[in-house]
Tab-separated table of C-alpha atoms and ligand atoms in Angstrom:
chain	number	residue	atom	x	y	z
F	18	MET	CA	-12.067	-10.163	26.424
F	19	ARG	CA	-8.394	-11.095	26.415
F	20	ALA	CA	-5.934	-8.579	24.992
F	21	ARG	CA	-4.501	-9.454	21.603
F	22	LYS	CA	-1.056	-10.998	21.724
F	23	ASN	CA	0.894	-8.933	19.207
F	24	GLY	CA	3.990	-11.082	19.228
F	25	LYS	CA	7.527	-9.828	18.642
F	26	LEU	CA	6.874	-7.166	16.051
F	27	PRO	CA	9.442	-5.698	13.645
F	28	PRO	CA	10.006	-1.913	13.822
F	29	PRO	CA	6.605	-0.295	13.223
F	30	PHE	CA	7.380	1.436	9.914
F	31	PRO	CA	9.695	0.318	7.113
F	32	LYS	CA	11.869	2.628	5.062
F	33	GLY	CA	11.118	3.613	1.479
F	34	TRP	CA	8.614	5.417	-0.712
F	35	ILE	CA	5.411	5.038	1.255
F	36	PRO	CA	2.013	6.126	-0.102
F	37	ILE	CA	0.035	8.321	2.273
F	38	CYS	CA	-3.110	9.120	0.246
F	39	GLU	CA	-4.589	9.155	-3.244
F	40	SER	CA	-3.803	12.069	-5.550
F	41	ASP	CA	-7.407	12.814	-6.373
F	42	SER	CA	-8.270	13.267	-2.693
F	43	LEU	CA	-6.140	16.445	-2.812
F	44	LYS	CA	-7.629	19.060	-5.114
F	45	LYS	CA	-5.883	22.210	-6.321
F	46	SER	CA	-5.540	24.863	-3.563
F	47	LYS	CA	-6.843	22.422	-0.953
F	48	VAL	CA	-5.439	21.001	2.249
F	49	LEU	CA	-5.656	17.443	3.540
F	50	GLU	CA	-5.001	16.135	7.025
F	51	VAL	CA	-3.124	12.827	6.794
F	52	ASN	CA	-2.212	10.241	9.415
F	53	ALA	CA	0.837	8.156	8.656
F	54	PHE	CA	3.661	6.652	10.732
F	55	GLY	CA	1.667	7.454	13.872
F	56	CYS	CA	2.105	11.167	13.049
F	57	ASN	CA	-0.216	13.954	11.983
F	58	LEU	CA	0.887	15.239	8.591
F	59	VAL	CA	-0.607	17.796	6.268
F	60	ALA	CA	-0.676	17.739	2.464
F	61	TRP	CA	-1.609	20.658	0.256
F	62	ARG	CA	-1.733	21.354	-3.443
F	63	GLY	CA	-0.576	24.732	-4.686
F	64	THR	CA	-2.231	26.646	-7.491
F	65	SER	CA	0.488	25.271	-9.818
F	66	GLY	CA	-0.872	21.763	-9.196
F	67	GLN	CA	2.241	20.689	-7.267
F	68	SER	CA	1.558	18.786	-4.028
F	69	TYR	CA	3.486	19.259	-0.783
F	70	VAL	CA	3.622	17.316	2.477
F	71	SER	CA	4.847	18.630	5.825
F	72	ASP	CA	4.570	17.888	9.533
F	73	GLY	CA	1.091	18.698	10.736
F	74	TYR	CA	1.852	21.247	13.455
F	75	CYS	CA	2.671	24.906	12.997
F	76	PRO	CA	6.093	25.859	14.384
F	77	HIS	CA	4.604	29.061	15.853
F	78	LEU	CA	2.140	27.921	18.518
F	79	GLY	CA	1.370	24.409	17.361
F	80	ALA	CA	-1.970	24.716	15.564
F	81	HIS	CA	-2.771	21.793	13.274
F	82	LEU	CA	-2.076	22.921	9.720
F	83	GLY	CA	-4.576	20.415	8.320
F	84	VAL	CA	-7.609	21.887	10.073
F	85	GLY	CA	-9.096	25.202	8.980
F	86	SER	CA	-6.005	26.286	7.036
F	87	SER	CA	-5.981	27.602	3.476
F	88	VAL	CA	-3.720	27.677	0.421
F	89	SER	CA	-2.461	30.775	-1.347
F	90	GLY	CA	-0.164	30.185	-4.327
F	91	GLU	CA	2.196	27.467	-3.137
F	92	CYS	CA	1.836	28.458	0.517
F	93	ILE	CA	-0.181	26.948	3.329
F	94	LYS	CA	-1.618	29.528	5.727
F	95	CYS	CA	-2.030	28.495	9.371
F	96	PRO	CA	-5.573	29.064	10.685
F	97	PHE	CA	-4.414	30.398	14.081
F	98	HIS	CA	-2.328	33.547	13.336
F	99	GLY	CA	-2.014	33.349	9.565
F	100	TRP	CA	1.668	32.457	9.256
F	101	CYS	CA	2.379	31.306	5.683
F	102	TYR	CA	4.786	28.508	4.714
F	103	ASP	CA	5.909	28.097	1.112
F	104	GLY	CA	6.001	24.507	-0.165
F	105	SER	CA	8.111	25.521	-3.175
F	106	GLN	CA	10.757	26.939	-0.797
F	107	ASN	CA	11.032	23.814	1.336
F	108	GLY	CA	8.379	24.978	3.819
F	109	LYS	CA	10.027	28.339	4.556
F	110	LEU	CA	8.019	30.891	6.542
F	111	VAL	CA	7.409	33.744	4.082
F	112	HIS	CA	4.703	35.892	5.637
F	113	ILE	CA	3.277	36.893	9.020
F	114	PRO	CA	0.184	39.084	8.594
F	115	TYR	CA	0.844	41.228	11.712
F	116	ALA	CA	4.656	41.344	11.952
F	117	GLU	CA	7.138	43.770	10.438
F	118	ASP	CA	9.955	41.241	10.264
F	119	VAL	CA	9.663	37.630	9.177
F	120	PRO	CA	12.343	35.485	10.826
F	121	SER	CA	14.385	33.755	8.139
F	122	ASN	CA	15.125	30.606	10.121
F	123	VAL	CA	11.570	29.309	10.528
F	124	SER	CA	9.975	26.666	8.339
F	125	THR	CA	7.513	23.829	8.583
F	126	LYS	CA	9.321	20.518	8.296
F	127	MET	CA	8.701	19.080	4.830
F	128	TRP	CA	8.647	15.461	3.666
F	129	LYS	CA	10.203	14.477	0.342
F	130	SER	CA	7.183	13.596	-1.741
F	131	GLN	CA	6.158	12.622	-5.254
F	132	GLU	CA	3.022	11.532	-7.078
F	133	LYS	CA	2.863	8.323	-9.081
F	134	TYR	CA	0.107	5.917	-10.134
F	135	GLY	CA	-2.571	8.158	-8.558
F	136	LEU	CA	-0.884	8.064	-5.134
F	137	ILE	CA	1.109	10.594	-3.129
F	138	PHE	CA	4.272	9.043	-1.703
F	139	VAL	CA	6.660	10.323	0.940
F	140	TRP	CA	10.086	8.959	1.706
F	141	TYR	CA	10.283	7.510	5.200
F	142	PRO	CA	12.188	8.264	7.394
F	143	GLN	CA	11.798	11.980	6.912
F	144	ASN	CA	15.473	12.891	7.333
F	145	GLU	CA	16.918	10.354	4.922
F	146	GLU	CA	17.621	10.634	1.208
F	147	PRO	CA	15.688	8.270	-1.092
F	148	SER	CA	17.727	5.327	-2.307
F	149	TRP	CA	15.565	4.385	-5.310
F	150	ASN	CA	13.106	5.961	-7.731
F	151	LEU	CA	9.540	5.067	-8.544
F	152	GLU	CA	9.422	4.199	-12.226
F	153	GLU	CA	6.690	4.698	-14.800
F	154	ILE	CA	4.229	1.894	-15.513
F	155	PRO	CA	4.269	1.455	-19.321
F	156	GLU	CA	0.767	-0.051	-19.485
F	157	ILE	CA	-0.687	3.084	-17.889
F	158	ASP	CA	1.653	5.703	-19.315
F	159	ARG	CA	2.047	4.330	-22.836
F	160	ASP	CA	-0.698	1.795	-23.555
F	161	ASN	CA	-3.625	3.805	-22.202
F	162	TRP	CA	-4.813	1.366	-19.605
F	163	SER	CA	-7.439	3.403	-17.777
F	164	PHE	CA	-8.432	3.806	-14.153
F	165	ARG	CA	-11.529	1.662	-13.480
F	166	GLY	CA	-12.100	1.734	-9.736
F	167	ARG	CA	-10.690	1.495	-6.254
F	168	ILE	CA	-10.987	-0.564	-3.097
F	169	VAL	CA	-9.881	0.955	0.227
F	170	PHE	CA	-9.897	-0.752	3.612
F	171	ASP	CA	-8.006	-0.759	6.907
F	172	THR	CA	-6.448	-3.804	8.525
F	173	LEU	CA	-5.295	-4.011	12.136
F	174	CYS	CA	-1.929	-5.528	11.387
F	175	HIS	CA	1.710	-4.687	10.891
F	176	ILE	CA	2.388	-3.419	7.367
F	177	GLN	CA	4.744	-6.363	6.689
F	178	ASP	CA	1.909	-8.881	7.093
F	179	ILE	CA	0.237	-7.705	3.893
F	180	PRO	CA	3.090	-8.074	1.359
F	181	GLU	CA	4.192	-11.239	3.169
F	182	ASN	CA	0.800	-12.677	2.260
F	183	LEU	CA	1.890	-12.686	-1.401
F	184	ALA	CA	4.904	-14.860	-0.635
F	185	ASP	CA	2.756	-17.166	1.465
F	186	VAL	CA	1.796	-19.472	-1.405
F	187	PRO	CA	0.309	-22.331	0.719
F	188	HIS	CA	-2.347	-20.048	2.248
F	189	LEU	CA	-3.827	-19.483	-1.223
F	190	ASN	CA	-5.239	-22.998	-1.324
F	191	GLU	CA	-6.728	-22.655	2.130
F	192	VAL	CA	-8.084	-19.098	2.318
F	193	HIS	CA	-8.760	-18.343	-1.347
F	194	THR	CA	-10.187	-21.594	-2.715
F	195	ASP	CA	-13.831	-20.647	-2.436
F	196	LEU	CA	-15.448	-18.921	-5.400
F	197	SER	CA	-14.350	-15.357	-4.864
F	198	THR	CA	-17.602	-13.795	-6.008
F	199	ILE	CA	-19.583	-15.547	-3.261
F	200	SER	CA	-18.443	-13.817	-0.089
F	201	GLY	CA	-15.544	-12.555	1.973
F	202	ASP	CA	-16.151	-15.249	4.565
F	203	VAL	CA	-13.006	-17.202	5.289
F	204	ARG	CA	-15.074	-20.308	6.094
F	205	LYS	CA	-15.833	-22.685	3.260
F	206	SER	CA	-19.204	-22.306	1.600
F	207	TRP	CA	-21.528	-25.072	0.441
F	208	ILE	CA	-20.316	-24.495	-3.137
F	209	GLN	CA	-16.804	-25.448	-2.258
F	210	ARG	CA	-18.052	-28.383	-0.285
F	211	SER	CA	-19.799	-29.333	-3.522
F	212	HIS	CA	-16.347	-29.578	-5.086
F	213	ILE	CA	-15.837	-26.444	-7.092
F	214	ARG	CA	-12.769	-24.594	-5.984
F	215	HIS	CA	-9.919	-22.335	-6.997
F	216	ILE	CA	-6.460	-23.895	-7.089
F	217	HIS	CA	-3.273	-21.838	-7.108
F	218	THR	CA	0.394	-22.505	-7.693
F	219	GLY	CA	3.017	-19.810	-7.348
F	220	GLU	CA	6.641	-18.823	-6.985
F	221	TRP	CA	8.227	-15.853	-5.235
F	222	SER	CA	11.754	-14.462	-5.665
F	223	PRO	CA	13.699	-11.287	-4.922
F	224	SER	CA	15.160	-9.348	-7.822
F	225	LYS	CA	18.615	-10.540	-8.833
F	226	LYS	CA	19.706	-7.163	-10.221
F	227	CYS	CA	22.012	-5.398	-7.798
F	228	ASP	CA	20.447	-1.974	-8.450
F	229	GLU	CA	16.963	-3.377	-7.852
F	230	ASN	CA	17.273	-4.817	-4.368
F	231	HIS	CA	14.059	-3.067	-3.444
F	232	LYS	CA	12.099	-5.230	-5.904
F	233	ALA	CA	10.773	-8.781	-5.706
F	234	PHE	CA	8.503	-10.827	-7.923
F	235	MET	CA	5.731	-13.347	-7.643
F	236	THR	CA	4.054	-15.385	-10.328
F	237	MET	CA	0.845	-17.256	-9.763
F	238	GLN	CA	-1.198	-19.597	-11.908
F	239	HIS	CA	-4.793	-20.056	-11.071
F	240	LYS	CA	-7.377	-22.559	-12.253
F	241	ILE	CA	-10.801	-23.816	-11.300
F	242	GLU	CA	-11.181	-27.431	-10.235
F	243	ILE	CA	-14.493	-29.239	-10.506
F	244	PHE	CA	-15.203	-32.498	-8.665
F	245	GLN	CA	-11.424	-32.814	-8.083
F	246	ARG	CA	-11.110	-33.981	-11.683
F	247	PHE	CA	-11.789	-31.336	-14.254
F	248	HIS	CA	-9.705	-28.215	-14.516
F	249	CYS	CA	-10.103	-25.064	-16.490
F	250	GLY	CA	-7.369	-22.466	-16.762
F	251	TYR	CA	-8.520	-19.147	-15.512
F	252	ALA	CA	-5.938	-16.496	-14.688
F	253	THR	CA	-2.278	-15.795	-14.254
F	254	MET	CA	-0.771	-13.108	-12.079
F	255	LYS	CA	2.627	-11.464	-12.095
F	256	ALA	CA	3.221	-9.332	-9.043
F	257	VAL	CA	6.054	-6.884	-8.427
F	258	HIS	CA	6.943	-5.627	-4.959
F	259	ILE	CA	8.449	-2.143	-5.183
F	260	GLY	CA	9.814	-1.414	-1.745
F	261	PRO	CA	7.927	-2.244	1.421
F	262	ALA	CA	4.581	-0.569	0.723
F	263	LEU	CA	3.735	-0.932	-2.962
F	264	MET	CA	2.737	-3.905	-5.075
F	265	LEU	CA	1.784	-4.022	-8.736
F	266	LEU	CA	-0.413	-7.019	-9.473
F	267	TYR	CA	-0.681	-7.748	-13.202
F	268	MET	CA	-3.561	-10.097	-13.966
F	269	SER	CA	-4.332	-11.817	-17.219
F	270	THR	CA	-7.824	-13.354	-17.438
F	271	PRO	CA	-10.038	-14.625	-20.282
F	272	THR	CA	-11.967	-11.350	-20.073
F	273	GLY	CA	-8.942	-9.057	-20.318
F	274	LYS	CA	-5.772	-7.787	-18.684
F	275	PHE	CA	-5.543	-5.363	-15.800
F	276	VAL	CA	-3.164	-4.181	-13.102
F	277	ILE	CA	-3.933	-3.534	-9.458
F	278	ILE	CA	-1.759	-0.908	-7.817
F	279	GLN	CA	-1.802	-1.734	-4.138
F	280	GLY	CA	-0.390	0.949	-1.866
F	281	LEU	CA	-0.069	0.403	1.873
F	282	VAL	CA	-0.389	3.354	4.239
F	283	PRO	CA	0.982	2.560	7.700
F	284	SER	CA	-1.350	4.944	9.536
F	285	ARG	CA	-0.016	3.903	12.891
F	286	GLU	CA	1.467	0.861	14.538
F	287	LEU	CA	-0.758	-2.140	13.762
F	288	ARG	CA	-3.079	-0.208	11.501
F	289	THR	CA	-2.468	-0.388	7.751
F	290	ARG	CA	-4.659	1.095	5.057
F	291	SER	CA	-4.750	-0.737	1.733
F	292	ILE	CA	-5.499	1.351	-1.339
F	293	LEU	CA	-6.132	-0.754	-4.452
F	294	ARG	CA	-6.406	1.165	-7.713
F	295	ILE	CA	-7.408	-0.862	-10.756
F	296	TYR	CA	-6.313	-0.002	-14.311
F	297	ALA	CA	-7.517	-2.174	-17.211
F	298	GLU	CA	-6.662	-2.482	-20.887
F	299	PRO	CA	-9.059	-0.523	-23.137
F	300	ARG	CA	-10.844	-3.592	-24.551
F	301	MET	CA	-11.824	-4.954	-21.129
F	302	LEU	CA	-15.505	-4.369	-20.454
F	303	GLN	CA	-16.333	-2.587	-17.223
F	304	CYS	CA	-18.843	-5.303	-16.199
F	305	PHE	CA	-15.947	-7.804	-16.088
F	306	VAL	CA	-13.754	-5.353	-14.206
F	307	LYS	CA	-16.553	-4.891	-11.672
F	308	GLN	CA	-16.945	-8.643	-11.268
F	309	LEU	CA	-13.219	-9.072	-10.708
F	310	MET	CA	-13.139	-6.206	-8.245
F	311	ASP	CA	-15.885	-7.871	-6.204
F	312	GLY	CA	-13.819	-11.057	-6.185
F	313	ILE	CA	-10.643	-9.197	-5.209
F	314	HIS	CA	-12.491	-7.406	-2.432
F	315	ASN	CA	-13.891	-10.670	-1.068
F	316	ASN	CA	-10.470	-12.277	-1.116
F	317	ALA	CA	-9.011	-9.248	0.672
F	318	LEU	CA	-11.719	-9.508	3.336
F	319	ARG	CA	-10.839	-13.160	3.910
F	320	ASP	CA	-7.198	-12.233	4.520
F	321	ARG	CA	-8.290	-9.334	6.715
F	322	VAL	CA	-10.224	-11.557	9.135
F	323	ILE	CA	-6.967	-13.387	9.817
F	324	MET	CA	-4.673	-10.328	9.773
F	325	ASN	CA	-6.867	-8.406	12.211
F	326	ARG	CA	-6.273	-10.950	14.953
F	327	LYS	CA	-2.990	-12.663	14.183
F	328	SER	CA	0.117	-12.454	16.301
F	329	PHE	CA	3.468	-11.727	14.641
F	330	THR	CA	5.692	-14.787	14.928
F	331	ASP	CA	9.304	-13.710	14.514
F	332	LYS	CA	10.604	-17.285	14.655
F	333	PRO	CA	7.887	-19.288	12.930
F	334	PHE	CA	7.961	-23.065	12.496
F	335	LEU	CA	8.176	-23.495	8.749
F	336	VAL	CA	8.139	-26.569	6.524
F	337	LYS	CA	9.984	-26.673	3.208
F	338	GLU	CA	6.835	-25.703	1.290
F	339	ASP	CA	6.873	-22.419	3.283
F	340	LYS	CA	10.270	-21.515	1.818
F	341	TYR	CA	9.063	-18.301	0.174
F	342	ILE	CA	8.081	-16.839	3.551
F	343	LYS	CA	11.655	-17.279	4.709
F	344	MET	CA	12.956	-15.673	1.504
F	345	PHE	CA	10.453	-12.837	1.800
F	346	ARG	CA	11.493	-12.035	5.367
F	347	ARG	CA	15.148	-11.973	4.409
F	348	TRP	CA	14.335	-9.576	1.548
F	349	TYR	CA	11.982	-7.352	3.577
F	350	ALA	CA	14.507	-6.972	6.431
F	351	GLN	CA	16.447	-4.497	4.245
F	352	PHE	CA	13.667	-1.959	4.883
F	353	TYR	CA	14.320	-1.826	8.598
F	354	GLY	CA	17.215	0.090	10.030
F	355	GLU	CA	18.180	2.046	13.067
F	356	THR	CA	16.230	5.062	11.841
F	357	THR	CA	12.966	3.278	11.118
F	358	SER	CA	11.666	3.542	14.644
F	359	ASN	CA	9.005	6.149	15.186
F	360	ASP	CA	11.215	9.187	15.764
F	361	ASN	CA	8.989	11.817	14.180
F	362	GLU	CA	6.771	12.774	17.080
C	407	LIG	S1	0.045	28.640	15.487
C	407	LIG	FE1	0.243	28.784	13.392
C	407	LIG	S2	0.363	30.923	13.028
C	407	LIG	FE2	0.245	30.725	15.171
C	408	LIG	FE1	-4.306	-13.885	0.839
């Protein structure tokens, strides 16, 4: 088999608040091994409930802190010789079970982290200060929209390919026209050939507020077309990009309103995990949420078939109808800088 042609890729990992795992995968006093940015990291949750993230390897003799270790208070205890690092003191070494003196200049290297929307985020690159905050989502925090389910899958592509797909409006009427509940097959089914299909129109734009450069917006209208004549309105979507690795997709359908929180974990170069967490308004029945989730999953699988094998074209041939791709790339370029190469190994 011929090797995949990757194309001229951007730097492997963009800068910003990047989700690395879901909050509920890290229980109190537990440890989690995490792969992100091509690095081994470790996350733990202290008895206070606070979560911490550090480099995965113990500064003593290099044991992996995510394997066989334990948590005591806010500290993670290395499984090899029992050295203890305190998350609440920026990873400082606070105890060695067999030594009289504990050197004061040793610590495990911490990542700035925070939990929002059921995800644990770290700021990448590790040595930089965050330049924006993750805000609350009023629908979840104030209006009691509740968590209804998740979809998680890996795609063998650069992280940029996935948010770029939102700005790629023309692909919607090629890849996502088939009835989404039928299958995740990117080929057209007999139903579509029988003239029932989804039709989309959309617009994409970066935020115009100077303190919100890290945000961009997409709106999409969606309807069902029958025999190329009859149309019924179906759904509208308002999507917000928040930095390079988070999208909030607000959907309004005849059966209710919901929001998909899509976090992208760049596990390593050309491998991106998508975590979709769905929150719906209280009146929306779970059977409709389930039906929509099946449709969303199928649509994601259709994109994934293409993403898994595509090459990254840094100078694509675009027609005027592709204008949002150009705008997206200009906007997304802000997340690459000299320090966004993989310098954490
Ligand atoms: S390697 Fe971690 S305590 Fe020795
Ligand atoms: Fe798509």
